[in-house]
Amino acid sequence: MIKRADGRWQEAVTINGKRKFFYGRTKAEVLRKMKEFDQTRERGVKFKDLADAWSRWHEGEVTYHGHIAYKASYKRLCERFGDRRVNEITSQEIASYINELALKRYAKRTIQMDRTCMSLIYDYGVLHGMAKENPVKIVAIPKALKTTKRRLPDEADIE
């Protein structure tokens, strides 16, 4: 720990290859800030914050329509898991969420999209150090879900 020219104390720590600096008026304040940071990192960020970061990144990586395809899933996931900590969400809770969608008679593709969206969010979190692991990987989709082929519109509707 070093004392800066402005009178504050500074400590630098390397986390995931990046330098993180902590500042304070006293050594105790710097140590307290470091401890709080470690506790927050251990618990993980809130799901909503991770999902927002992923959404901003994803928007720049895919086409407009590709990003729009995930909007409904993103919204449902944020409503369900938004205030929860990422590292506290378990595979059982995700499986329960998927089964609830099946009981509400959502289509197979809709449920697959929700699962895929959540997996992408967790993959982004693991890659950027915001999550420890991806609990979605082991969650399966129920077998007997409804699938219907889309019909073409009638000639009158086309005209």
PDB file of N, CA and C in Angstrom, residues 28 34 56 90 142 146:
ATOM      1  N   ALA A  28      -7.204   1.703   6.623  1.00  0.00           N
ATOM      2  CA  ALA A  28      -8.369   0.902   7.004  1.00  0.00           C
ATOM      3  C   ALA A  28      -9.490   1.052   5.980  1.00  0.00           C
ATOM      4  N   MET A  34     -11.555  -3.071  -0.268  1.00  0.00           N
ATOM      5  CA  MET A  34     -11.090  -4.306  -0.900  1.00  0.00           C
ATOM      6  C   MET A  34     -11.923  -5.501  -0.427  1.00  0.00           C
ATOM      7  N   ARG A  56     -26.370  -5.341 -24.372  1.00  0.00           N
ATOM      8  CA  ARG A  56     -25.629  -4.272 -25.068  1.00  0.00           C
ATOM      9  C   ARG A  56     -24.537  -4.864 -25.965  1.00  0.00           C
ATOM     10  N   THR A  90     -29.663 -21.569  -9.231  1.00  0.00           N
ATOM     11  CA  THR A  90     -29.256 -22.959  -9.408  1.00  0.00           C
ATOM     12  C   THR A  90     -29.875 -23.572 -10.660  1.00  0.00           C
ATOM     13  N   PRO A 142     -38.301 -30.165 -21.687  1.00  0.00           N
ATOM     14  CA  PRO A 142     -39.254 -31.277 -21.666  1.00  0.00           C
ATOM     15  C   PRO A 142     -39.515 -31.832 -23.080  1.00  0.00           C
ATOM     16  N   LYS A 146     -45.629 -28.794 -27.585  1.00  0.00           N
ATOM     17  CA  LYS A 146     -46.359 -28.622 -28.842  1.00  0.00           C
ATOM     18  C   LYS A 146     -45.473 -27.927 -29.880  1.00  0.00           C
TER      19      LYS A 146
END
